[in-house]
mmCIF file of C-alpha atoms in Angstrom:
data_model
loop_
_atom_site.group_PDB
_atom_site.id
_atom_site.type_symbol
_atom_site.label_atom_id
_atom_site.label_comp_id
_atom_site.label_asym_id
_atom_site.label_seq_id
_atom_site.Cartn_x
_atom_site.Cartn_y
_atom_site.Cartn_z
ATOM 1 C CA UNK A 1 197.515 27.011 122.630
ATOM 2 C CA UNK A 2 197.451 30.664 122.063
ATOM 3 C CA UNK A 3 200.321 32.671 123.292
ATOM 4 C CA UNK A 4 200.296 36.471 123.867
ATOM 5 C CA UNK A 5 203.921 37.092 124.543
ATOM 6 C CA UNK A 6 206.664 36.725 122.007
ATOM 7 C CA UNK A 7 209.991 34.847 121.740
ATOM 8 C CA UNK A 8 213.098 37.049 120.677
ATOM 9 C CA UNK A 9 216.154 35.703 118.866
ATOM 10 C CA UNK A 10 219.568 37.102 118.581
ATOM 11 C CA UNK A 11 222.474 36.444 116.090
ATOM 12 C CA UNK A 12 225.244 37.670 117.724
ATOM 13 C CA UNK A 13 228.419 39.131 115.889
ATOM 14 C CA UNK A 14 231.134 41.431 117.060
ATOM 15 C CA UNK A 15 229.833 44.279 114.796
ATOM 16 C CA UNK A 16 226.210 43.710 114.609
ATOM 17 C CA UNK A 17 223.370 41.761 116.390
ATOM 18 C CA UNK A 18 220.671 40.443 114.151
ATOM 19 C CA UNK A 19 217.203 40.565 116.085
ATOM 20 C CA UNK A 20 214.082 38.683 115.195
ATOM 21 C CA UNK A 21 210.920 38.090 117.082
ATOM 22 C CA UNK A 22 207.888 35.414 116.851
ATOM 23 C CA UNK A 23 204.280 36.271 116.212
ATOM 24 C CA UNK A 24 202.239 36.160 119.047
ATOM 25 C CA UNK A 25 201.043 32.719 118.486
ATOM 26 C CA UNK A 26 204.667 31.526 118.022
ATOM 27 C CA UNK A 27 204.370 30.025 114.409
ATOM 28 C CA UNK A 28 206.392 32.454 112.433
ATOM 29 C CA UNK A 29 209.614 34.374 112.923
ATOM 30 C CA UNK A 30 210.184 38.139 111.701
ATOM 31 C CA UNK A 31 213.271 40.041 111.388
ATOM 32 C CA UNK A 32 213.410 43.377 113.299
ATOM 33 C CA UNK A 33 216.732 44.713 112.772
ATOM 34 C CA UNK A 34 220.342 44.333 112.299
ATOM 35 C CA UNK A 35 221.556 46.330 115.173
ATOM 36 C CA UNK A 36 225.039 47.852 114.999
ATOM 37 C CA UNK A 37 226.920 47.515 118.226
ATOM 38 C CA UNK A 38 228.088 50.660 119.846
ATOM 39 C CA UNK A 39 231.272 49.411 121.521
ATOM 40 C CA UNK A 40 229.725 49.965 124.850
ATOM 41 C CA UNK A 41 228.279 46.651 126.074
ATOM 42 C CA UNK A 42 225.770 48.452 128.265
ATOM 43 C CA UNK A 43 224.416 50.678 125.532
ATOM 44 C CA UNK A 44 223.984 47.430 123.590
ATOM 45 C CA UNK A 45 222.128 45.579 126.518
ATOM 46 C CA UNK A 46 219.875 48.627 127.008
ATOM 47 C CA UNK A 47 218.852 48.642 123.218
ATOM 48 C CA UNK A 48 217.982 45.123 123.431
ATOM 49 C CA UNK A 49 216.167 45.557 126.626
ATOM 50 C CA UNK A 50 214.075 48.321 124.970
ATOM 51 C CA UNK A 51 213.333 46.117 122.008
ATOM 52 C CA UNK A 52 212.085 43.126 124.447
ATOM 53 C CA UNK A 53 209.641 45.797 125.942
ATOM 54 C CA UNK A 54 208.331 47.187 122.957
ATOM 55 C CA UNK A 55 207.616 43.673 121.551
ATOM 56 C CA UNK A 56 206.299 41.927 124.658
ATOM 57 C CA UNK A 57 209.111 39.293 124.658
ATOM 58 C CA UNK A 58 208.819 36.481 127.359
ATOM 59 C CA UNK A 59 211.932 34.451 126.031
ATOM 60 C CA UNK A 60 215.183 35.195 124.708
ATOM 61 C CA UNK A 61 217.220 32.750 122.282
ATOM 62 C CA UNK A 62 220.767 33.399 121.572
ATOM 63 C CA UNK A 63 222.335 32.025 118.554
ATOM 64 C CA UNK A 64 225.339 29.575 119.834
ATOM 65 C CA UNK A 65 228.003 29.680 117.223
ATOM 66 C CA UNK A 66 229.111 26.105 117.514
ATOM 67 C CA UNK A 67 232.133 24.747 115.568
ATOM 68 C CA UNK A 68 231.394 22.211 112.671
ATOM 69 C CA UNK A 69 232.465 19.405 115.081
ATOM 70 C CA UNK A 70 230.007 20.496 117.763
ATOM 71 C CA UNK A 71 232.627 22.201 120.073
ATOM 72 C CA UNK A 72 232.391 25.790 121.524
ATOM 73 C CA UNK A 73 234.913 28.258 120.287
ATOM 74 C CA UNK A 74 236.041 31.782 121.485
ATOM 75 C CA UNK A 75 232.954 33.399 119.808
ATOM 76 C CA UNK A 76 230.613 30.998 121.578
ATOM 77 C CA UNK A 77 232.117 31.993 124.843
ATOM 78 C CA UNK A 78 231.525 35.921 124.067
ATOM 79 C CA UNK A 79 228.011 35.003 123.294
ATOM 80 C CA UNK A 80 227.385 33.085 126.474
ATOM 81 C CA UNK A 81 228.716 35.912 128.612
ATOM 82 C CA UNK A 82 226.972 38.642 126.562
ATOM 83 C CA UNK A 83 223.533 36.577 127.075
ATOM 84 C CA UNK A 84 224.052 36.067 130.839
ATOM 85 C CA UNK A 85 224.394 39.723 131.267
ATOM 86 C CA UNK A 86 221.287 40.264 129.136
ATOM 87 C CA UNK A 87 219.390 37.690 131.123
ATOM 88 C CA UNK A 88 220.324 39.362 134.392
ATOM 89 C CA UNK A 89 219.283 42.723 133.003
ATOM 90 C CA UNK A 90 216.080 41.782 131.599
ATOM 91 C CA UNK A 91 214.807 39.273 133.975
ATOM 92 C CA UNK A 92 213.790 36.927 131.219
ATOM 93 C CA UNK A 93 214.742 33.088 130.718
ATOM 94 C CA UNK A 94 217.289 32.349 128.090
ATOM 95 C CA UNK A 95 217.859 29.520 125.673
ATOM 96 C CA UNK A 96 220.472 28.778 123.257
ATOM 97 C CA UNK A 97 219.940 27.435 119.675
ATOM 98 C CA UNK A 98 222.731 25.963 117.452
ATOM 99 C CA UNK A 99 223.362 28.667 114.946
ATOM 100 C CA UNK A 100 225.678 26.737 112.558
ATOM 101 C CA UNK A 101 225.305 27.762 108.906
ATOM 102 C CA UNK A 102 222.267 30.176 109.627
ATOM 103 C CA UNK A 103 224.314 33.124 108.280
ATOM 104 C CA UNK A 104 225.607 30.920 105.212
ATOM 105 C CA UNK A 105 221.890 30.153 104.861
ATOM 106 C CA UNK A 106 220.738 33.603 105.119
ATOM 107 C CA UNK A 107 223.538 34.875 102.587
ATOM 108 C CA UNK A 108 222.385 32.450 99.918
ATOM 109 C CA UNK A 109 218.781 33.152 100.230
ATOM 110 C CA UNK A 110 219.691 36.927 99.761
ATOM 111 C CA UNK A 111 222.123 36.291 96.692
ATOM 112 C CA UNK A 112 219.246 34.261 95.365
ATOM 113 C CA UNK A 113 217.119 37.146 95.795
ATOM 114 C CA UNK A 114 219.527 39.079 93.642
ATOM 115 C CA UNK A 115 220.484 41.476 96.425
ATOM 116 C CA UNK A 116 223.701 43.417 96.029
ATOM 117 C CA UNK A 117 226.538 42.814 98.254
ATOM 118 C CA UNK A 118 226.427 46.119 99.912
ATOM 119 C CA UNK A 119 222.668 45.751 100.758
ATOM 120 C CA UNK A 120 223.343 42.045 101.951
ATOM 121 C CA UNK A 121 225.577 43.327 104.552
ATOM 122 C CA UNK A 122 222.859 45.291 106.144
ATOM 123 C CA UNK A 123 220.374 42.505 106.545
ATOM 124 C CA UNK A 124 222.197 39.276 106.787
ATOM 125 C CA UNK A 125 222.453 39.344 110.498
ATOM 126 C CA UNK A 126 218.596 39.983 110.808
ATOM 127 C CA UNK A 127 218.087 37.144 108.468
ATOM 128 C CA UNK A 128 219.998 34.768 110.383
ATOM 129 C CA UNK A 129 218.210 35.604 113.566
ATOM 130 C CA UNK A 130 215.167 34.823 111.643
ATOM 131 C CA UNK A 131 216.604 31.181 110.748
ATOM 132 C CA UNK A 132 217.639 30.747 114.437
ATOM 133 C CA UNK A 133 214.238 31.615 115.912
ATOM 134 C CA UNK A 134 212.234 29.709 113.190
ATOM 135 C CA UNK A 135 214.336 26.611 113.915
ATOM 136 C CA UNK A 136 213.788 26.907 117.609
ATOM 137 C CA UNK A 137 209.971 27.686 117.038
ATOM 138 C CA UNK A 138 209.644 24.544 114.782
ATOM 139 C CA UNK A 139 211.468 22.385 117.082
ATOM 140 C CA UNK A 140 209.344 23.449 120.052
ATOM 141 C CA UNK A 141 206.145 22.518 117.958
ATOM 142 C CA UNK A 142 207.616 19.367 116.924
ATOM 143 C CA UNK A 143 208.283 18.636 120.654
ATOM 144 C CA UNK A 144 204.694 19.564 121.783
ATOM 145 C CA UNK A 145 203.426 17.273 118.898
ATOM 146 C CA UNK A 146 205.370 14.333 120.086
ATOM 147 C CA UNK A 147 204.147 14.568 123.685
#
């Protein structure tokens, strides 16, 4: 099946939000940016909504930071609240994807690429969003394949 619209993934933190989008065929994830939050939730929502429009997004996937035992902690609750507001503002459907260890994975990848710590901080959130989205895309493909 050939898609036209994209999926967007967010790796949300208190300071930055990593943003990634799929290709139109929903095979691969590409990092867009590590957006630095403005301290004004409305400005953050507006920025993400603009990214949604610019990239023809039809589904938002938010990384859900679960504890290692699978429970939800305070950060997961913050993510869920922000995601609900984003869903309301954008009018798009929303999905959550377990993001355990995606930042660790992204950090290790950047270290292996011999990137300096200062430079890693600028892109690690974007890379974590790529990992979240690629995991979501791959899981969806397997679900379709197994039908």
